[in-house]
PDB file of C-alpha atoms in Angstrom:
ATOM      1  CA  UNK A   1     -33.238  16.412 266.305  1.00  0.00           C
ATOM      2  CA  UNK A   2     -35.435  13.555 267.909  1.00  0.00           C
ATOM      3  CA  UNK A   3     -37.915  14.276 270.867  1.00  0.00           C
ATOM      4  CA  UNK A   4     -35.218  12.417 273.405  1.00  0.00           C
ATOM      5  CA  UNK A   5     -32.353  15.113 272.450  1.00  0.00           C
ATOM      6  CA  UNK A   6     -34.521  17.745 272.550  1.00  0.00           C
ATOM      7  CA  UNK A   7     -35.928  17.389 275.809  1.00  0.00           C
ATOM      8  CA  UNK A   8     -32.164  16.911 277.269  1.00  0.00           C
ATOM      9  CA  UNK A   9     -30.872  20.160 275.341  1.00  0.00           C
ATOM     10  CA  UNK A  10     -33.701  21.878 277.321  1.00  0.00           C
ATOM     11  CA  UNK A  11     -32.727  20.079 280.457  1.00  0.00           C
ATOM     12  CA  UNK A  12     -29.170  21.354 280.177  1.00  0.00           C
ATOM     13  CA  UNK A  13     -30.221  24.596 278.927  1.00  0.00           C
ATOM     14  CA  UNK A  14     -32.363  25.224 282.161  1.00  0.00           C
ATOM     15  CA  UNK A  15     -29.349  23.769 284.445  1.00  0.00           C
ATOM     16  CA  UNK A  16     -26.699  26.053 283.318  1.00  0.00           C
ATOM     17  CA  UNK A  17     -29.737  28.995 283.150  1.00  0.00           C
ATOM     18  CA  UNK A  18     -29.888  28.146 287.182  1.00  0.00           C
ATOM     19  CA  UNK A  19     -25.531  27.766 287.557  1.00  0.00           C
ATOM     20  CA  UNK A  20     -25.266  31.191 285.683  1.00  0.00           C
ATOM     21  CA  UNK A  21     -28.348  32.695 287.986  1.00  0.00           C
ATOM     22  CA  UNK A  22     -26.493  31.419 291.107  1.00  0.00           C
ATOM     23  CA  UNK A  23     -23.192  32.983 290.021  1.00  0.00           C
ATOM     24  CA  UNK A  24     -24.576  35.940 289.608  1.00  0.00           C
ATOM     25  CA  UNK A  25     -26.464  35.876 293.474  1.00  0.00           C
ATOM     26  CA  UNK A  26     -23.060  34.151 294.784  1.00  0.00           C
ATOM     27  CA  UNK A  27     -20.609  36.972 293.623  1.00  0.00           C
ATOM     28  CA  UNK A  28     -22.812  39.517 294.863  1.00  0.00           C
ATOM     29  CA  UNK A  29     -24.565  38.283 297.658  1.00  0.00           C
ATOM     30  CA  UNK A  30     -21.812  36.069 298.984  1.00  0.00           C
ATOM     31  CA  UNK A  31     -22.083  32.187 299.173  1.00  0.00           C
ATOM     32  CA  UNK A  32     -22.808  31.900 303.259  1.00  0.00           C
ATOM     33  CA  UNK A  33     -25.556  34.881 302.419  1.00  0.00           C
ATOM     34  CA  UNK A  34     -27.028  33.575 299.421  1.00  0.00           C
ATOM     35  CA  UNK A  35     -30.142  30.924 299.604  1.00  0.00           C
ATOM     36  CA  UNK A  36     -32.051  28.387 297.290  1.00  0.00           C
ATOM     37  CA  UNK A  37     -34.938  30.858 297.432  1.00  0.00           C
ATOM     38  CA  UNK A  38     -32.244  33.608 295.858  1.00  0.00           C
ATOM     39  CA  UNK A  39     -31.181  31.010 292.595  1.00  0.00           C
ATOM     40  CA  UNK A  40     -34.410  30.380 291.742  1.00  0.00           C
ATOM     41  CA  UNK A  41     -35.540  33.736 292.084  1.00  0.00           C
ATOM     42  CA  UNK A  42     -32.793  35.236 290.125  1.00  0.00           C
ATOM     43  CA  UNK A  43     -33.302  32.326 287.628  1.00  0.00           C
ATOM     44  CA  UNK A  44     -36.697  33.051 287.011  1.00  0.00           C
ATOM     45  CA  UNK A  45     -37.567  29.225 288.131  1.00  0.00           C
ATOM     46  CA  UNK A  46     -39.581  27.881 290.711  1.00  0.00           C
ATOM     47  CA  UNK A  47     -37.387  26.254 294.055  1.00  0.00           C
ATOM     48  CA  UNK A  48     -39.060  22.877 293.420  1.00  0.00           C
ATOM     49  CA  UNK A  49     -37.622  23.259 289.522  1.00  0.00           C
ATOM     50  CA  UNK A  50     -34.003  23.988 291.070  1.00  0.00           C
ATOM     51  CA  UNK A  51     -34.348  20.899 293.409  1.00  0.00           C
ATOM     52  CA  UNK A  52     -34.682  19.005 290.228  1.00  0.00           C
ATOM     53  CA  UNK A  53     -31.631  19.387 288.775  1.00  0.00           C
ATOM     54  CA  UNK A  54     -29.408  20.070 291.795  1.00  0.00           C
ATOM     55  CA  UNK A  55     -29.733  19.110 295.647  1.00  0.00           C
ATOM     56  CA  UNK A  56     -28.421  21.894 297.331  1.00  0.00           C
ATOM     57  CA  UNK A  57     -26.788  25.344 297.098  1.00  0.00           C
ATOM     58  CA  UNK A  58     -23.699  22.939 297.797  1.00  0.00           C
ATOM     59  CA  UNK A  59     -23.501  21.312 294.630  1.00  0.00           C
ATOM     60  CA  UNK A  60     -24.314  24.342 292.750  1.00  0.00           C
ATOM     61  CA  UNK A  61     -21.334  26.273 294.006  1.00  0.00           C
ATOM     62  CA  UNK A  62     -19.288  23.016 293.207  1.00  0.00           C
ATOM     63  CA  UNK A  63     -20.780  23.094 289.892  1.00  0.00           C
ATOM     64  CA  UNK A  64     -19.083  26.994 289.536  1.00  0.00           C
ATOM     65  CA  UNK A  65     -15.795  25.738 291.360  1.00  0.00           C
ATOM     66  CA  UNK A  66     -15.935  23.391 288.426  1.00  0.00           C
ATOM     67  CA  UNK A  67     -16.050  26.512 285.468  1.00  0.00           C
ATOM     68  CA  UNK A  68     -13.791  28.168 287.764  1.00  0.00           C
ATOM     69  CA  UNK A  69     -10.918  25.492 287.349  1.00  0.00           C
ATOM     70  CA  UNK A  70     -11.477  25.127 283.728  1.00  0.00           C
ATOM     71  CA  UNK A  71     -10.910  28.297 283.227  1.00  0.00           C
ATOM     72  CA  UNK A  72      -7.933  28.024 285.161  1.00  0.00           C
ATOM     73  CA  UNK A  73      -6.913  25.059 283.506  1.00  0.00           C
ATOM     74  CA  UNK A  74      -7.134  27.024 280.017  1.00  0.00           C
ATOM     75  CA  UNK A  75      -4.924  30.039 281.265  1.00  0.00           C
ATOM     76  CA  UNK A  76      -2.518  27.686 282.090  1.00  0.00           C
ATOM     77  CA  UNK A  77      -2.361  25.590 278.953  1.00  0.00           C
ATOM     78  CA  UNK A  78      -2.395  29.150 276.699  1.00  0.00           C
ATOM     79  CA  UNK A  79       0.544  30.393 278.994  1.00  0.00           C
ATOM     80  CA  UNK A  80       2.571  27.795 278.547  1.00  0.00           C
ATOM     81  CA  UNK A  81       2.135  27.573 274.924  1.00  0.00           C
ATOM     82  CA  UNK A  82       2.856  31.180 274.314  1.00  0.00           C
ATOM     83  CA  UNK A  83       5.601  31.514 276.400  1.00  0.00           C
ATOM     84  CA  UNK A  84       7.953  28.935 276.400  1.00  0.00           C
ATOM     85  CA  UNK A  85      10.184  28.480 279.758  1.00  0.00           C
ATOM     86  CA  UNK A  86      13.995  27.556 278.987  1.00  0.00           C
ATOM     87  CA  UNK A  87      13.741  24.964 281.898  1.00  0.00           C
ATOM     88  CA  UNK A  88      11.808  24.099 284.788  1.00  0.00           C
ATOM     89  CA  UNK A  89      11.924  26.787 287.547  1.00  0.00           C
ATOM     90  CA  UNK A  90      10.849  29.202 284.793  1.00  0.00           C
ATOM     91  CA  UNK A  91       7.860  26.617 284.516  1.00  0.00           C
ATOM     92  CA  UNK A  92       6.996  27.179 287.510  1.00  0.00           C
ATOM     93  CA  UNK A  93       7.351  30.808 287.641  1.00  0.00           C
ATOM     94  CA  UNK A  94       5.071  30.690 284.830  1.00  0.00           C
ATOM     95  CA  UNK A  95       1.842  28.922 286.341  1.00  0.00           C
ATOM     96  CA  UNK A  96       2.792  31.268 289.474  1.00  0.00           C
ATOM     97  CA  UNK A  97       2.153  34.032 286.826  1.00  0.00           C
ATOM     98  CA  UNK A  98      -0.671  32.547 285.524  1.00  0.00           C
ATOM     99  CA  UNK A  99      -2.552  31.698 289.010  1.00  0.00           C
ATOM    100  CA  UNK A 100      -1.671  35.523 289.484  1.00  0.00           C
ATOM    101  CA  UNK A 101      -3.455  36.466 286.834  1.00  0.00           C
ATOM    102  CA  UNK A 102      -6.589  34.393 286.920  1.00  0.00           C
ATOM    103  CA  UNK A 103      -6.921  36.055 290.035  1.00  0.00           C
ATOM    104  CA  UNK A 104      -7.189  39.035 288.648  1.00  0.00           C
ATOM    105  CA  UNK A 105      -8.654  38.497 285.689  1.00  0.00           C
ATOM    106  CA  UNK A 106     -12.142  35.881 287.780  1.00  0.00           C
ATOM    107  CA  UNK A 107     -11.943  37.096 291.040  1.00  0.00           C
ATOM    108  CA  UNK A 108     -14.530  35.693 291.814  1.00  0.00           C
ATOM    109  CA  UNK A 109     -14.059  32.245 290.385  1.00  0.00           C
ATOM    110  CA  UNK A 110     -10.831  32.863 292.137  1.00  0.00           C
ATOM    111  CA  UNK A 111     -12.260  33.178 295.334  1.00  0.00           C
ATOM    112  CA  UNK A 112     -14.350  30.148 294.971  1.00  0.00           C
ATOM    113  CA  UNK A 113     -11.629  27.731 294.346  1.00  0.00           C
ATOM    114  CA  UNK A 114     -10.029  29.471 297.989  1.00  0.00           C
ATOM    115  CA  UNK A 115     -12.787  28.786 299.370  1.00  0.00           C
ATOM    116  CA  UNK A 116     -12.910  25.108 298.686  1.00  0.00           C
ATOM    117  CA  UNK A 117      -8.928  24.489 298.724  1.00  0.00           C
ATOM    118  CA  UNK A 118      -9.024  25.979 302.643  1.00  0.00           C
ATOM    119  CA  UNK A 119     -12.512  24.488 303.506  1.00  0.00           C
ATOM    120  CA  UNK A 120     -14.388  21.396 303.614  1.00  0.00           C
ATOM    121  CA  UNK A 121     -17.408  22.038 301.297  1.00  0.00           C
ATOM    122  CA  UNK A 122     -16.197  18.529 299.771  1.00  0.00           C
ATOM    123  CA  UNK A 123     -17.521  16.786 303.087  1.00  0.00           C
ATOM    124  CA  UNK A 124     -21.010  18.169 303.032  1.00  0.00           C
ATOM    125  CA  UNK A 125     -24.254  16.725 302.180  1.00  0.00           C
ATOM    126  CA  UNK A 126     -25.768  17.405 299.297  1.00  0.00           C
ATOM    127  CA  UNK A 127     -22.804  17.397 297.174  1.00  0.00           C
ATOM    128  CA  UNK A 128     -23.739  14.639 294.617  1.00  0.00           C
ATOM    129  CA  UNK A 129     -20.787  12.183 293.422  1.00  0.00           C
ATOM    130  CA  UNK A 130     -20.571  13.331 289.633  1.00  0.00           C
ATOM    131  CA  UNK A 131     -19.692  17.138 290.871  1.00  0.00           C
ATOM    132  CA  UNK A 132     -17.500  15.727 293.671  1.00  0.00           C
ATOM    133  CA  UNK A 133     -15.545  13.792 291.344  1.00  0.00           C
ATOM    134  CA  UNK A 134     -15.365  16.088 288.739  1.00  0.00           C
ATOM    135  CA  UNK A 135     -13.723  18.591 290.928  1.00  0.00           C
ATOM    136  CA  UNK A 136     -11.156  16.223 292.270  1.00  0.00           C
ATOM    137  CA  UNK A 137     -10.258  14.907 288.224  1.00  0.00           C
ATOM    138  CA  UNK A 138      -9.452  18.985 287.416  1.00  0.00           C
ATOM    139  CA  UNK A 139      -8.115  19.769 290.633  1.00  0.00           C
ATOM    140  CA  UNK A 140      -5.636  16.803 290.408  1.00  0.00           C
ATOM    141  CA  UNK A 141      -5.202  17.718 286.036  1.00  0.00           C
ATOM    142  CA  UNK A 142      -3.716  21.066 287.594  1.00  0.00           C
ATOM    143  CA  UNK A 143      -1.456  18.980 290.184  1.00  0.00           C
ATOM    144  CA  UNK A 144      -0.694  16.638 286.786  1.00  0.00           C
ATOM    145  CA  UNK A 145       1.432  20.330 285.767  1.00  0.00           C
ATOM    146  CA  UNK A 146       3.474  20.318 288.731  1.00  0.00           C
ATOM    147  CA  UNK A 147       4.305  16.956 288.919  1.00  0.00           C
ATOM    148  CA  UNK A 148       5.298  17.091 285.076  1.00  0.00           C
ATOM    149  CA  UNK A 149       7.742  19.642 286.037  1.00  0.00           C
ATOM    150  CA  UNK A 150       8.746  18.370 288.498  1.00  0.00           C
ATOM    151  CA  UNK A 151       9.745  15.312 286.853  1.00  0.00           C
ATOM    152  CA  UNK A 152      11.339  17.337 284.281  1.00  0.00           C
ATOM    153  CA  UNK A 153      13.473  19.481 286.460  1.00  0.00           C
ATOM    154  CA  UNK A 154      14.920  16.007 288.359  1.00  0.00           C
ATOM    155  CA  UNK A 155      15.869  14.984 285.187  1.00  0.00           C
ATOM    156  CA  UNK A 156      17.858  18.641 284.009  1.00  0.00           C
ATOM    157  CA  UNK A 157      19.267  18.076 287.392  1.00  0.00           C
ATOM    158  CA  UNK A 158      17.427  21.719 288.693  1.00  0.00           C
ATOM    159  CA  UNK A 159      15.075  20.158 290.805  1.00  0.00           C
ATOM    160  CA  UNK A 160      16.661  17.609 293.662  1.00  0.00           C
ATOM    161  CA  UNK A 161      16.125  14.049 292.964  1.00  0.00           C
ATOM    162  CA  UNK A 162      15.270  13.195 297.101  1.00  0.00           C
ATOM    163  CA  UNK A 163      11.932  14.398 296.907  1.00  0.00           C
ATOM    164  CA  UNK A 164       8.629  12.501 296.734  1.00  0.00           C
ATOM    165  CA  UNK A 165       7.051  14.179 293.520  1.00  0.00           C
ATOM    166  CA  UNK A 166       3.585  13.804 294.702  1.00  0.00           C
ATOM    167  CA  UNK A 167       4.028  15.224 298.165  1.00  0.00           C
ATOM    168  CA  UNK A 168       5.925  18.217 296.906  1.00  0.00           C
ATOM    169  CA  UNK A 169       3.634  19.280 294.282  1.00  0.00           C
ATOM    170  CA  UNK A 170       0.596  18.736 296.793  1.00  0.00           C
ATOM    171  CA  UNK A 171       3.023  21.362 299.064  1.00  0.00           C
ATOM    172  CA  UNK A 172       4.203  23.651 296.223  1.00  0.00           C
ATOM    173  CA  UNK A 173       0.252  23.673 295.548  1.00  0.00           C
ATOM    174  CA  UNK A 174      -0.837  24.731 299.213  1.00  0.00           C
ATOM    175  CA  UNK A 175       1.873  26.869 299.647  1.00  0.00           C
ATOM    176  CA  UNK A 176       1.337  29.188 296.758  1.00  0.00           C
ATOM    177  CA  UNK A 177      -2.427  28.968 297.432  1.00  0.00           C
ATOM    178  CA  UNK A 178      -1.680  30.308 301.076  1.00  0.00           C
ATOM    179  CA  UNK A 179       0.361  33.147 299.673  1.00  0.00           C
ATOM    180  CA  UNK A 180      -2.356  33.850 296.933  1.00  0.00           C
ATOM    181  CA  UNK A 181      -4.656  33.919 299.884  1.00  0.00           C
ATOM    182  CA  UNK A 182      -2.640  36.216 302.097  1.00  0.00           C
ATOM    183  CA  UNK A 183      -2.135  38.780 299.429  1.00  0.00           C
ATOM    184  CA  UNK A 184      -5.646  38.973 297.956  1.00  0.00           C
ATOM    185  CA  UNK A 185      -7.318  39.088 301.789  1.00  0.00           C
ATOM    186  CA  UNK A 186      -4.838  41.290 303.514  1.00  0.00           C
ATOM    187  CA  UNK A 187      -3.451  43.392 300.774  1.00  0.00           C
ATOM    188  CA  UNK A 188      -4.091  46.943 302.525  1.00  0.00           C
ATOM    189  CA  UNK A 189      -2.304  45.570 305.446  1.00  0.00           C
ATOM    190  CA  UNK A 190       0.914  44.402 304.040  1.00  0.00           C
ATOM    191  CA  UNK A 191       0.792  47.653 301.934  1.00  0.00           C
ATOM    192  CA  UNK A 192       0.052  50.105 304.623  1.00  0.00           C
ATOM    193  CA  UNK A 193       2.113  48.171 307.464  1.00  0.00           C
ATOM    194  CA  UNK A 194       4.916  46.694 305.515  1.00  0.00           C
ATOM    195  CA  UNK A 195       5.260  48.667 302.405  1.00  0.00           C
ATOM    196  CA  UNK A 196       5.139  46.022 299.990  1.00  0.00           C
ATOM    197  CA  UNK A 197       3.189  44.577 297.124  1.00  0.00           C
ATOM    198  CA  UNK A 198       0.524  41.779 296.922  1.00  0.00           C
ATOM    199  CA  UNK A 199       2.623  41.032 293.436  1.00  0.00           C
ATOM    200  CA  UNK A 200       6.057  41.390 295.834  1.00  0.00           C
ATOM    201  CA  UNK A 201       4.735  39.200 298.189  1.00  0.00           C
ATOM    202  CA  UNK A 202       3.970  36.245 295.554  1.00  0.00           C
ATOM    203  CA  UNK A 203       7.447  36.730 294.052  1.00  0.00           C
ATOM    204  CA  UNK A 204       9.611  36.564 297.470  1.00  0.00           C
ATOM    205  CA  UNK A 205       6.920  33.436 298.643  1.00  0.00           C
ATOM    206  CA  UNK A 206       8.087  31.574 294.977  1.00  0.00           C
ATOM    207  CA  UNK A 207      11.811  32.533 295.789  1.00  0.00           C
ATOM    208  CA  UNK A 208      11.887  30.543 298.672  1.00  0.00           C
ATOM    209  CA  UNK A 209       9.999  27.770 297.859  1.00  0.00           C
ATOM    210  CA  UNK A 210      12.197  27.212 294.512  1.00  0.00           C
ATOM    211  CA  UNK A 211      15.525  27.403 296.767  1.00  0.00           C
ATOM    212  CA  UNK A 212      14.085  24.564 299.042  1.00  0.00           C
ATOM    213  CA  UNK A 213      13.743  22.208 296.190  1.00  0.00           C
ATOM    214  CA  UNK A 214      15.922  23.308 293.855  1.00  0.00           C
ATOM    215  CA  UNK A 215      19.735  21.414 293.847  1.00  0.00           C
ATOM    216  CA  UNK A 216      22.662  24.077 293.725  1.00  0.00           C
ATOM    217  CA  UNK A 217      22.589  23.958 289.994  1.00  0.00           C
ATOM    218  CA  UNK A 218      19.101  25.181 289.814  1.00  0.00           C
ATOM    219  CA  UNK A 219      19.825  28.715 289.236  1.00  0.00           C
ATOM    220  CA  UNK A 220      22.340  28.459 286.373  1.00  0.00           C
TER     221      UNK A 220
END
């Protein structure tokens, strides 16, 4: 190994040293609470060295939101390979299964990816184009699923053949990411006040977003 690749192995060492330092303060600190001074701290670096390789505690929690959808990205690719759906609303049952259970399973990564789907962190300074853009290319890989479902359940006649493919995957999306929401954030409520599930909740939410897509031959 040359002097050149060395010194940029080291360089991305040290960067994901600081991302997996910042994770660590994020998760248990919480992301408004959590400062520059924190990262560096926790990463054993100096602030100015954490200015070097990232502008602001912005584009460092992009830079998790990033791991976070890759992971989600793999769950969702190992789901579907191991358990193959007999047609398309079972697809989509499945990636609701999955989203389920990456919330479970990363929390916190989980929570990060809320975060950004029902904020604006995208519009803030600091945020440099790279990380920006590499958030949008996985978020829209995951919206590549739905609309590959939905394609195929127009053409097995399941899904109805009116709708604009784009636009309902961007809804199916922000739908089930509301629900998500709702049951992670007030799950003592609808248990204690309305004597249901988080897990019951997701399942009638999917229910009727299926029926208002589906054509009358979607259930068979």
């Amino acid at each position: 190994m040359g002097t050149k690749q060395r010194k940029e192995k080291e360089k991305e060492i040290r960067r994901n040293d600081i991302i997996e330092a910042a994770e660590r303060i994020f998760f248990t600190k919480g992301y408004g609470n959590a400062t520059m001074d924190d990262v560096a701290k926790e990463a054993e670096f100096s602030k100015r060295t954490v200015y070097v390789y990232f502008k602001s505690k912005e584009q460092i929690y992009f830079e998790i939101m990033i791991r976070g959808y890759k992971l989600l990205i793999g769950m969702l690719k190992d789901d579907s390979q191991k358990e193959k759906a007999c047609n398309t609303i079972e697809e989509l049952k499945q990636m609701t299964l999955s989203l389920n259970r990456f919330s479970k399973d990363h929390p916190e990564y989980f929570k990060a990816i809320m975060e950004y789907e029902n904020g604006e962190l995208d519009f803030q300074k600091g945020v440099s184009d790279q990380s920006r853009e590499e958030c949008y290319a996985l978020g829209e890989e995951i919206l590549g699923y739905l609309t590959g479902v939905l394609k195929r359940g127009i053409a097995e006649n399941s899904i109805r053949s009116d709708l604009d493919i784009v636009k309902t995957a961007l809804a199916l999306w922000a739908c089930m990411i509301g629900v998500f929401n709702t049951a992670k954030k007030k799950e003592n409520y609808i248990k204690n006040y309305h004597g249901t599930t988080p897990e019951e909740l997701i399942s009638v939410a999917f229910e009727l977003i299926v029926r208002s897509i589906q054509t009358e031959n979607g259930g068979n």
